[in-house]
One Martini backbone bead per residue (centre of mass of N, CA, C, O) as a GRO file, in nm:
protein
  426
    1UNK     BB    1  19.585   9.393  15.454
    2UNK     BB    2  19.587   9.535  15.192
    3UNK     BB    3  19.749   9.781  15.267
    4UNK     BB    4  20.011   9.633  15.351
    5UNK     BB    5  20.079   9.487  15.051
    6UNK     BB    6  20.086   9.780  14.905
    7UNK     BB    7  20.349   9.864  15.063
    8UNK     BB    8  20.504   9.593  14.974
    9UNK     BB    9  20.506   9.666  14.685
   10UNK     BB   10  20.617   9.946  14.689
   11UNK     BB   11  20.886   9.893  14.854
   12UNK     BB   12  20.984   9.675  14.632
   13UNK     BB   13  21.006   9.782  14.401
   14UNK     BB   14  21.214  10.034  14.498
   15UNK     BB   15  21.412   9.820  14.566
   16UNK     BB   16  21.491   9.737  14.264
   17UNK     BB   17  21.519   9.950  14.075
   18UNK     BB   18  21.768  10.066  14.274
   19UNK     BB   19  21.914   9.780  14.181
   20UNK     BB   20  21.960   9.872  13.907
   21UNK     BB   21  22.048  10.129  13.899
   22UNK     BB   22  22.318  10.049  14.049
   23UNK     BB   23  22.465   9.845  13.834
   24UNK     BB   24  22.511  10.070  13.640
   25UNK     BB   25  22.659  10.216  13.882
   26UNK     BB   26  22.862  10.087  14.148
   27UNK     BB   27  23.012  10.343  14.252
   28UNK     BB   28  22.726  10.548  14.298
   29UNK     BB   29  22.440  10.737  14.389
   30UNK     BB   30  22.333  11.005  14.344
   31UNK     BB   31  22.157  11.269  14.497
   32UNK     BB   32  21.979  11.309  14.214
   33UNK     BB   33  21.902  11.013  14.175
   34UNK     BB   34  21.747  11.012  14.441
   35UNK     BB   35  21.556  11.191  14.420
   36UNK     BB   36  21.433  11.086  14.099
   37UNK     BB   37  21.366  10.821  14.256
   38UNK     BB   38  21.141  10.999  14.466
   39UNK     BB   39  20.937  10.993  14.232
   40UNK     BB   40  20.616  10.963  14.323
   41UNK     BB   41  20.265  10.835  14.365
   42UNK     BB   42  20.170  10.927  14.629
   43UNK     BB   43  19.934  10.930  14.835
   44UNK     BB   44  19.747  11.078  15.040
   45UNK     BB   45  19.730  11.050  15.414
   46UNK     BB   46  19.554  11.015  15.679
   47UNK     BB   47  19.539  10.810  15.934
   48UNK     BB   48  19.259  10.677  15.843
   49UNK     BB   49  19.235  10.906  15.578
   50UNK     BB   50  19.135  10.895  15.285
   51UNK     BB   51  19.293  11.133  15.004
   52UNK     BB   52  19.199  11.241  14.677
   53UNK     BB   53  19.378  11.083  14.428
   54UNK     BB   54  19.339  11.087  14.102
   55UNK     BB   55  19.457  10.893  13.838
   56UNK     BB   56  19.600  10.921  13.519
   57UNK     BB   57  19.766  10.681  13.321
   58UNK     BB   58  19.863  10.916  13.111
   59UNK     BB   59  20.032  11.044  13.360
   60UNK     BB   60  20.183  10.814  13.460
   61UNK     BB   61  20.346  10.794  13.177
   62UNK     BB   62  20.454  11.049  13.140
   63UNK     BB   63  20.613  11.104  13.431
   64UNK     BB   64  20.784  10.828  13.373
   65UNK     BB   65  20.917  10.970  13.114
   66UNK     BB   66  21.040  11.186  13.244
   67UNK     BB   67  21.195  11.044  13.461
   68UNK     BB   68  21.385  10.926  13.265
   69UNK     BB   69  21.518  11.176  13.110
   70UNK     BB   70  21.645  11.271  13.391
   71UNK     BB   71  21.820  11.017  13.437
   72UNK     BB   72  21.992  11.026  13.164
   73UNK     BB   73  22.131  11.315  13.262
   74UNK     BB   74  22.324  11.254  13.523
   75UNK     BB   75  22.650  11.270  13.362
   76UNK     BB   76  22.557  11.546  13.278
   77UNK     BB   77  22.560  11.896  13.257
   78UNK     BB   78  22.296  11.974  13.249
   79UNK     BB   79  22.179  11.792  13.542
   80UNK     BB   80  22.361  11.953  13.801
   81UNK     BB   81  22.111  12.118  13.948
   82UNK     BB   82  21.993  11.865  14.069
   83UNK     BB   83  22.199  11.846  14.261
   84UNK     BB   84  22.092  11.857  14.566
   85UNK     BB   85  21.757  11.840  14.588
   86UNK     BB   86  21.474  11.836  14.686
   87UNK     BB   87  21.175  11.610  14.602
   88UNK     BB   88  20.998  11.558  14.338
   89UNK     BB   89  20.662  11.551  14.269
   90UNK     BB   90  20.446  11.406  14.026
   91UNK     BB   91  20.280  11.669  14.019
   92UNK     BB   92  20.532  11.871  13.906
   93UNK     BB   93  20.590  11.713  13.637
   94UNK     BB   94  20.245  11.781  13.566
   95UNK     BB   95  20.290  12.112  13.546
   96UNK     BB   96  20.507  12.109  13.311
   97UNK     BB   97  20.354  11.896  13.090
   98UNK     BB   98  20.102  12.072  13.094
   99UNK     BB   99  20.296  12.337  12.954
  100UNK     BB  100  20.384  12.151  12.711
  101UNK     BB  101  20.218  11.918  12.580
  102UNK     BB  102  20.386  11.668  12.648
  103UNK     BB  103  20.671  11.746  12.620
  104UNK     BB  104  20.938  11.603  12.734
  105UNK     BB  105  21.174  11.778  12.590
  106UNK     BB  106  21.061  12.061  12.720
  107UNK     BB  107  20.965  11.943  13.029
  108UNK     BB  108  21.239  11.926  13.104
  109UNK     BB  109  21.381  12.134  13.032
  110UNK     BB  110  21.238  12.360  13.240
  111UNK     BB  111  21.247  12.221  13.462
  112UNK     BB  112  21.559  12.258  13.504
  113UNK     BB  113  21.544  12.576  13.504
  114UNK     BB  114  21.427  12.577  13.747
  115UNK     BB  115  21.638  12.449  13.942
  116UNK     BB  116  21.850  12.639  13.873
  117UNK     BB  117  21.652  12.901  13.970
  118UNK     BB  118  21.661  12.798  14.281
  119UNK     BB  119  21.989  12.816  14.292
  120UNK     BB  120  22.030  13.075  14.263
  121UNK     BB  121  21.782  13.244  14.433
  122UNK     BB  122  21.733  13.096  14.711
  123UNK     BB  123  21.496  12.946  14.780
  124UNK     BB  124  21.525  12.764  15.020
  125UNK     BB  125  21.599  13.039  15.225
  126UNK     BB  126  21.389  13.199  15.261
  127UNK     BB  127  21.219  13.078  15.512
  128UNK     BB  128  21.486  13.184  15.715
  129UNK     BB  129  21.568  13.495  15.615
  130UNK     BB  130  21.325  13.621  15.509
  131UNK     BB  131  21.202  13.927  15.566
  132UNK     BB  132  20.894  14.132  15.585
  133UNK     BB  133  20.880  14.402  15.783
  134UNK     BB  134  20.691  14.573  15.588
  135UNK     BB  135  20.407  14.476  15.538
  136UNK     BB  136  20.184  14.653  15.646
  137UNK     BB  137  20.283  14.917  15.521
  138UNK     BB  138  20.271  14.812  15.204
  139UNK     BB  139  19.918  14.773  15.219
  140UNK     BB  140  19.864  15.048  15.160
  141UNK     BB  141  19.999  15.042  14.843
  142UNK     BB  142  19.946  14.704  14.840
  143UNK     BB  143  19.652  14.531  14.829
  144UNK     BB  144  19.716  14.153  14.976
  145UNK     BB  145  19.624  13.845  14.948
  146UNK     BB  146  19.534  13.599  15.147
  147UNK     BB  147  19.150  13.449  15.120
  148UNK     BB  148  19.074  13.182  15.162
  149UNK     BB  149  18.826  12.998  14.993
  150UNK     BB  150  18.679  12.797  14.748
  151UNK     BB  151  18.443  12.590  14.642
  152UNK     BB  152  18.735  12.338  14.631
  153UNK     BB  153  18.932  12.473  14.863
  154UNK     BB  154  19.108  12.711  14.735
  155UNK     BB  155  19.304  12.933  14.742
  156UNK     BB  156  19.262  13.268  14.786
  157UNK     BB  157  19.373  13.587  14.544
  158UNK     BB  158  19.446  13.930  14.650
  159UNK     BB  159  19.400  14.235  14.449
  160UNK     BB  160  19.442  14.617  14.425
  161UNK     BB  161  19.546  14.770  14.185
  162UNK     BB  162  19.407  15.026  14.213
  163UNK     BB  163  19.585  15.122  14.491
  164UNK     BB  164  19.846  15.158  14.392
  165UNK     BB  165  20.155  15.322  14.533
  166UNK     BB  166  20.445  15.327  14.403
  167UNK     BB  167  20.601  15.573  14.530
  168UNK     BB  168  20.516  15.496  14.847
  169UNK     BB  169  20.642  15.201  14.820
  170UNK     BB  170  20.921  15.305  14.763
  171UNK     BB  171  20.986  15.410  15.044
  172UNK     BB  172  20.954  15.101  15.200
  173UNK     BB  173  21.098  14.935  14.925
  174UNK     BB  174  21.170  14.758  14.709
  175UNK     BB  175  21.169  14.512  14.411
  176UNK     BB  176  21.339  14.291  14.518
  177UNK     BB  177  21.177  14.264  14.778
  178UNK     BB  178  20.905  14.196  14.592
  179UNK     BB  179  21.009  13.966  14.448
  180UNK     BB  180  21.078  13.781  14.745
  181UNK     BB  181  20.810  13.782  14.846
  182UNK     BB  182  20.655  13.647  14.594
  183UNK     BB  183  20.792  13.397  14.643
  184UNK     BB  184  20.728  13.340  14.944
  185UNK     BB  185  20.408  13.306  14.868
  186UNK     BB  186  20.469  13.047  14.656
  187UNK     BB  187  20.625  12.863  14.864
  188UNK     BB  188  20.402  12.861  15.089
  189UNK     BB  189  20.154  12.758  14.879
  190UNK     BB  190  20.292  12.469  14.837
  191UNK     BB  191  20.408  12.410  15.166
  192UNK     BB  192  20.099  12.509  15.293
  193UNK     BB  193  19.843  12.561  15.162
  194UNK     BB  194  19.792  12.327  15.013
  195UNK     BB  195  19.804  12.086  15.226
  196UNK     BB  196  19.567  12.202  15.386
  197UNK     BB  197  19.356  12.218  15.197
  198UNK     BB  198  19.388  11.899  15.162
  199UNK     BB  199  19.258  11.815  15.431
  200UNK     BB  200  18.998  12.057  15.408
  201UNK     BB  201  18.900  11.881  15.131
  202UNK     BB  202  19.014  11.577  15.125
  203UNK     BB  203  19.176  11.680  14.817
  204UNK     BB  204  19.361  11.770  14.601
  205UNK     BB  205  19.525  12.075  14.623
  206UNK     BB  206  19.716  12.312  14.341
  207UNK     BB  207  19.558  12.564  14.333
  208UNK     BB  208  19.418  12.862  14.265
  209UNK     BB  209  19.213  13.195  14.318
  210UNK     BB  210  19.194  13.502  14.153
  211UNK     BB  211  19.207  13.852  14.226
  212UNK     BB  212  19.184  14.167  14.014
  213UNK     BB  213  19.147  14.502  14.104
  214UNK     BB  214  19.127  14.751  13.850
  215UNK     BB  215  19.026  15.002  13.966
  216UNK     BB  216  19.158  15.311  13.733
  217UNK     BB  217  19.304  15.101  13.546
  218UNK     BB  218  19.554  15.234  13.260
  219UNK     BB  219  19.816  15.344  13.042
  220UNK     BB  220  19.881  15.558  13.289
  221UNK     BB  221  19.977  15.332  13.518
  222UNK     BB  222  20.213  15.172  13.316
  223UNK     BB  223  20.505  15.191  13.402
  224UNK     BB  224  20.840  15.118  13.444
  225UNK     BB  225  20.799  14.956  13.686
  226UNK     BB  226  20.509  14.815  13.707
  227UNK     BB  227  20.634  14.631  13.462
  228UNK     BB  228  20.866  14.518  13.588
  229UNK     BB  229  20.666  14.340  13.783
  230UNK     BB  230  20.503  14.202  13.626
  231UNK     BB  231  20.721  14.043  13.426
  232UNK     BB  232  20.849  13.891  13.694
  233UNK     BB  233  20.600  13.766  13.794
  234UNK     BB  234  20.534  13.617  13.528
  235UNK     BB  235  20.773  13.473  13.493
  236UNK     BB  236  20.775  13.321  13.772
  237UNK     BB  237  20.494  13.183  13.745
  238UNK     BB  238  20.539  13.038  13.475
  239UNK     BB  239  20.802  12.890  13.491
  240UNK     BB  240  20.826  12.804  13.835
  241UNK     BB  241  20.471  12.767  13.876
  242UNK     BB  242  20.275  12.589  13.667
  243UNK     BB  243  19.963  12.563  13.714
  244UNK     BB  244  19.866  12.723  13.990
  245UNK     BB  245  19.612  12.857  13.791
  246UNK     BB  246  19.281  12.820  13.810
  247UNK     BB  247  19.166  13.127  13.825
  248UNK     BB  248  19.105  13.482  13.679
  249UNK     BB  249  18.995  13.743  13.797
  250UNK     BB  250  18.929  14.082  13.642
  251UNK     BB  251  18.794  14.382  13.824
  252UNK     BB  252  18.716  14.675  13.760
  253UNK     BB  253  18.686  14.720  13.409
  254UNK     BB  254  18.782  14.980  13.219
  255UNK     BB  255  18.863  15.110  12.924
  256UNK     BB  256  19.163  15.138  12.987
  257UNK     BB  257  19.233  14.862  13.067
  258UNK     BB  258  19.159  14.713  12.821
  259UNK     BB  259  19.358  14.883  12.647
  260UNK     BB  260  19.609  14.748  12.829
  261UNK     BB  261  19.547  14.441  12.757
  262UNK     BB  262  19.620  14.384  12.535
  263UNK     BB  263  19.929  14.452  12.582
  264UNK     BB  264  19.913  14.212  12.858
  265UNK     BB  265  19.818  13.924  12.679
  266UNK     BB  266  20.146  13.870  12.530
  267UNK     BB  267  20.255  13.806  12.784
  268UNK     BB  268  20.071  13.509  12.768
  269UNK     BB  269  19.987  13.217  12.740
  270UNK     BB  270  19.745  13.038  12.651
  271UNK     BB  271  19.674  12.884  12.919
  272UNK     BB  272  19.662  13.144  13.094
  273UNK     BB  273  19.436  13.304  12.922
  274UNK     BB  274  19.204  13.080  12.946
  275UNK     BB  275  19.153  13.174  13.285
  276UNK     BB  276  19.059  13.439  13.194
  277UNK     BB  277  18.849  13.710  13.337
  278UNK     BB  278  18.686  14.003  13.216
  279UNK     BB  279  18.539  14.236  13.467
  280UNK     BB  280  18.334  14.450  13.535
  281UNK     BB  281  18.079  14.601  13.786
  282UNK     BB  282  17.908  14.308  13.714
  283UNK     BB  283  18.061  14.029  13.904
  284UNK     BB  284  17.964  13.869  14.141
  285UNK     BB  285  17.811  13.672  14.037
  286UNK     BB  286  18.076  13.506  13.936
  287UNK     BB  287  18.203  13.483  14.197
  288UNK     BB  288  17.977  13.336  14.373
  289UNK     BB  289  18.067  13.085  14.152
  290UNK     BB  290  18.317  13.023  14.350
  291UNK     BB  291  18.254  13.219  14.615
  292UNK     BB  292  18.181  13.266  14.911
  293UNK     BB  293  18.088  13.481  15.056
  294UNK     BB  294  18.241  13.484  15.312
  295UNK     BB  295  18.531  13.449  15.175
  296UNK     BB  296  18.424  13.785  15.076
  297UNK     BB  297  18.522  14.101  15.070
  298UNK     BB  298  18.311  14.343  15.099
  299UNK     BB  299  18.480  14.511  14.810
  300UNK     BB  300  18.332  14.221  14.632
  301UNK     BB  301  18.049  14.154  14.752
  302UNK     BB  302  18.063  14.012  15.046
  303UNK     BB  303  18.105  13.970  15.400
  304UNK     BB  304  18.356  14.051  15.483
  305UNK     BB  305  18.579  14.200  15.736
  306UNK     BB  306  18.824  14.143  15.902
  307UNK     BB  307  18.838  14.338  16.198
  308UNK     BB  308  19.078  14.211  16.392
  309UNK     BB  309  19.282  14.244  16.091
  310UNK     BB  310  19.271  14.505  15.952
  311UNK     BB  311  19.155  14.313  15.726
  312UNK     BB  312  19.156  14.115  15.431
  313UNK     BB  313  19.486  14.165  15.358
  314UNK     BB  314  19.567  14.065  15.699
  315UNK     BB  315  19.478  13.761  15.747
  316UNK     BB  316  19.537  13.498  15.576
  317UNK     BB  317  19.263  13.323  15.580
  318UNK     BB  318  19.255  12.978  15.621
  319UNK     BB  319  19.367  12.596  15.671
  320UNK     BB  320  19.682  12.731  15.764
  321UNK     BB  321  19.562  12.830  16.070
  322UNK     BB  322  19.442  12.596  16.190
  323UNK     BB  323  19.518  12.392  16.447
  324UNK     BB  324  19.422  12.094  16.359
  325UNK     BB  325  19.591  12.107  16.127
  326UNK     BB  326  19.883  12.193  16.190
  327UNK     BB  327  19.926  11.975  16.379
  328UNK     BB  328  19.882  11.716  16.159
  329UNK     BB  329  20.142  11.871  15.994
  330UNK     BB  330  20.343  11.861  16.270
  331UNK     BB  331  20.315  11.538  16.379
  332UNK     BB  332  20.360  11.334  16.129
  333UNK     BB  333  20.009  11.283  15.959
  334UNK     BB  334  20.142  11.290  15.665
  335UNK     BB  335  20.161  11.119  15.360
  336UNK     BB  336  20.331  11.232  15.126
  337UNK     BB  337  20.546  11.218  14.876
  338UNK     BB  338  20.783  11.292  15.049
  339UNK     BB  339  20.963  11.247  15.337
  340UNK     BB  340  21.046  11.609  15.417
  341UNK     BB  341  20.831  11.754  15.432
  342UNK     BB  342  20.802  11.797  15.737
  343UNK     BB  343  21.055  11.970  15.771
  344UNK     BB  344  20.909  12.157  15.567
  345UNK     BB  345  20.681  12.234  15.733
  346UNK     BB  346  20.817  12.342  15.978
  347UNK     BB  347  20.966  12.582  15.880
  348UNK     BB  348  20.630  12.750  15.794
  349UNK     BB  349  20.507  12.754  16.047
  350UNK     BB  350  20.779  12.917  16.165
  351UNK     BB  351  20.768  13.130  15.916
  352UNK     BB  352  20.722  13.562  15.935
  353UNK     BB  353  20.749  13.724  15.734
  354UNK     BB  354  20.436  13.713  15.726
  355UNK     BB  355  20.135  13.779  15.891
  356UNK     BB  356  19.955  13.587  16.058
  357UNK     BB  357  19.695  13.417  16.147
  358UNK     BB  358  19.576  13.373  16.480
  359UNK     BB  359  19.817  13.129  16.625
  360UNK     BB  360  19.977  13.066  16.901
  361UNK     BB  361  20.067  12.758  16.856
  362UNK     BB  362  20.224  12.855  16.569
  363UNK     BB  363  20.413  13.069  16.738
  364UNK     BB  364  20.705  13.220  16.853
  365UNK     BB  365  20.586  13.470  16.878
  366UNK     BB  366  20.396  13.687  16.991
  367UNK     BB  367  20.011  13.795  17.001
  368UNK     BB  368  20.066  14.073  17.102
  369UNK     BB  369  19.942  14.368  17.006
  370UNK     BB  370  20.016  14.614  17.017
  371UNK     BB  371  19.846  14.955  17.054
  372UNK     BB  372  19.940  15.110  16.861
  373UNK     BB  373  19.906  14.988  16.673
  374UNK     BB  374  19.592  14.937  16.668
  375UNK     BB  375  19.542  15.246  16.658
  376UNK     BB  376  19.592  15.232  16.357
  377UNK     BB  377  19.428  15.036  16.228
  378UNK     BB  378  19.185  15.212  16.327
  379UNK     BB  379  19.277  15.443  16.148
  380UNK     BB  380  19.246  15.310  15.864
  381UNK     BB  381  18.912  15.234  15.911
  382UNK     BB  382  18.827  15.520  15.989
  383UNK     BB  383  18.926  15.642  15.713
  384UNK     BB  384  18.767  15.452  15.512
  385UNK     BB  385  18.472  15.555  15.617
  386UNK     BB  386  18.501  15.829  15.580
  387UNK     BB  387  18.503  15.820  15.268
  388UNK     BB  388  18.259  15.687  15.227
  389UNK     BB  389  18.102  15.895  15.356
  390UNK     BB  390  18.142  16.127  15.172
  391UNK     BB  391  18.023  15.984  14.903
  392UNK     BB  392  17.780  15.960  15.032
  393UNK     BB  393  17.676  16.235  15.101
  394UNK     BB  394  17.762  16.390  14.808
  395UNK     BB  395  17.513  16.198  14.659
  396UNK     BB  396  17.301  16.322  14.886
  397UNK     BB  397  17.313  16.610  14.785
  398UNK     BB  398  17.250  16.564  14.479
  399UNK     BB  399  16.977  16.433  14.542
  400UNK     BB  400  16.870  16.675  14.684
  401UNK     BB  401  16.897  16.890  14.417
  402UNK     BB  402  16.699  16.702  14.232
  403UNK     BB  403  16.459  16.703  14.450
  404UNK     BB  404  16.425  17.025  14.435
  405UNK     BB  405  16.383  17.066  14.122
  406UNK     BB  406  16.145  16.914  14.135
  407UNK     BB  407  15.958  17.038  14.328
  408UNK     BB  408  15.940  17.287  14.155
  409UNK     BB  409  15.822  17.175  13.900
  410UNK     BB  410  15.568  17.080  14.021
  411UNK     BB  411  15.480  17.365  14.151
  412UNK     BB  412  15.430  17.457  13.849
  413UNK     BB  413  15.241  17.264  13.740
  414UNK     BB  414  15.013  17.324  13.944
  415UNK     BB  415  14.962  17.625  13.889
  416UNK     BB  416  14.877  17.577  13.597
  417UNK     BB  417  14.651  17.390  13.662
  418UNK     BB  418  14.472  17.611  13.841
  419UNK     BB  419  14.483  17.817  13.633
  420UNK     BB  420  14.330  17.627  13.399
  421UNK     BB  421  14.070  17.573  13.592
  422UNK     BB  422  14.009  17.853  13.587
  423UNK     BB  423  13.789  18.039  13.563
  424UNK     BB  424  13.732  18.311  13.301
  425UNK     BB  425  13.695  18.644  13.314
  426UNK     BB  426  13.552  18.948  13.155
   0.00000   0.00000   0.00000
């Protein structure tokens, strides 16, 4: 019953407010003005399971400051970006207010330039349109990828940057489209990994967990292509998905790396700055406190090696492939933020851009991967098995000769001492 009362109370606001400010404008009221109309704090509720999302009420004074400013610009050439936008939540307008200090027209100008962004860029269409059929191939190169989540929940973000082969990369893709991966990757982690999460973790997740292998990257790894990847994911990622990021590890950093850091760390504000972590080669402690050993993969000090899928930077695995969370985003039984939510999940459900982990059930294409591909894959974990083989010989014939160099003194040692035992005869 009290349920019942709280709904029609949200629902009776909303249509007082909506008719106060049709009165203001009786003319008619645009479809941006709609859209900023259901920017609300509604509840995740998985029917039946209320799922924890509890406010400040200083951030909903503040959000409902910027829903304000947003709404005052409506007839201005500032707001026309807004225009015909899908609704944004509560949340979105609180990762913006956070990254600008609540004041609410820097937090104002940013929304505006990124929804701008997102309309210049063909942002929505990407689920749709963008193919990454090189996918398999790029992780030869440049290996990527979400692998789980952290002990809260969050989805885990790997690279191995030390592994970049840039040259290699771009004989299989450009920068443009590598560009357009990283969007298509950010709009997955808001439109479906973050939802999955919080479904599997009872609570809001809205930010990421990333890891950052930089073993063997210097100031000569820094070339003006890889400047340009970096500088332009990052303002991507600062700019248009602000406060996503909950702490980024990067780990076996050697001093070479440290002093490329000095030089990429001014191009990072302080809030983002303040979330990392540098760390050399005795890491995995650190990993072990935010991450368990079985979501990191064994090549960060983990259990985990999806053998099944090629590794783990090519498995994808999270609460975001579950069969039984997919059912429940895909059934229409979770109540999000807005209206649509859910007409925009299904179509991330169906989205191909990058092979998901292994769920027939939520893919329109087969899931029988050829022969030939699984023998490529086996070919590339069994050369890597060789590397890895061969370093440990290399170490084990090392280690064979200084036992031997050893043996000989010890040898050498015991003669001296038989002879200096030896009564010496006159």
């Amino acid at each position: 019953m009290l349920l019942m009362v709280k709904k029609l109370f949200r629902y009776s606001k909303s249509a007082i407010h909506e008719l106060c400010c049709c009165s203001c404008s009786p003319r008619k009221m645009s479809s941006s003005f709609k859209v900023l109309q259901s920017l609300g704090k509604k509840v995740w509720r998985n029917k039946g399971d209320a799922i924890e999302d509890i406010h400040d009420p200083n951030d909903d004074q503040a959000v409902q400051k910027l829903r304000e400013a947003l709404l005052q610009d409506q007839g201005g050439q500032e707001a026309q970006p807004v225009a015909d936008r899908k609704p944004y939540d509560y949340h979105t307008l609180l990762r913006f207010l956070h990254t600008k200090d609540y004041d609410i027209s820097k937090a104002k100008e940013s929304f505006l330039n990124h929804l701008k962004w997102r309309e210049e860029f063909g942002v929505d269409a990407i689920a749709k349109e963008f193919k990454f059929e090189e996918y398999k191939e790029v992780q030869k190169f440049y290996p990527h990828g979400y692998h789980g989540v952290d002990r809260s929940g969050r989805p885990v973000y790997i690279e191995r940057m030390g592994m970049l082969d840039l040259e290699g990369l771009l004989q299989r893709t450009t920068l443009d489209r590598l560009v357009k991966h990283h969007v298509y990757e950010q709009e997955k982690t808001a439109r479906l990994r973050y939802p999955a999460c919080t479904v599997a973790a009872g609570k809001r997740i809205g930010s990421t967990t990333a890891i950052l292998d930089v073993k063997g990257i210097g100031i000569s790894s820094f070339s003006k292509q890889a400047r340009y990847l970096f500088l332009e994911f990052q303002k991507i990622d600062s700019n248009y998905y602000p406060d996503t990021l909950n702490s980024l590890y990067i780990v076996n950093a050697g001093s070479g790396f440290r002093a490329l850091w000095k030089a990429l760390k001014t191009f990072l504000d302080a809030h983002t700055a303040a979330k990392i972590q540098v760390l050399g080669t005795n890491f995995r402690s650190k990993l072990v406190e935010a991450i368990d050993p079985s979501n990191l993969p064994s090549f960060l000090g983990g259990e985990c090696l999806c053998s099944d899928h090629g590794g783990c930077m090519l498995s994808d695995k999270g609460p975001w492939n579950d069969p039984d969370i997919l059912q429940l985003l895909k059934s229409n039984k979770i109540e999000e933020y807005y209206d649509d939510t859910m007409n925009v999940e299904q179509t991330w459900l169906s989205a191909q851009s990058t092979p998901d982990y292994k769920c027939r059930q939520f893919t329109k294409e087969e899931d029988n991967v050829p022969l030939s591909e699984t023998i490529k894959q086996l070919q590339i974990t069994a050369d890597e098995a060789e590397k890895r083989f061969r370093t440990m010989e290399a170490a084990l014939g090392e280690t064979k000769q200084v036992l031997h160099r050893f043996s000989e003194q010890l040898k050498g040692l015991q003669m001296k001492l038989v002879n200096a035992a030896e009564p010496k005869t006159s």
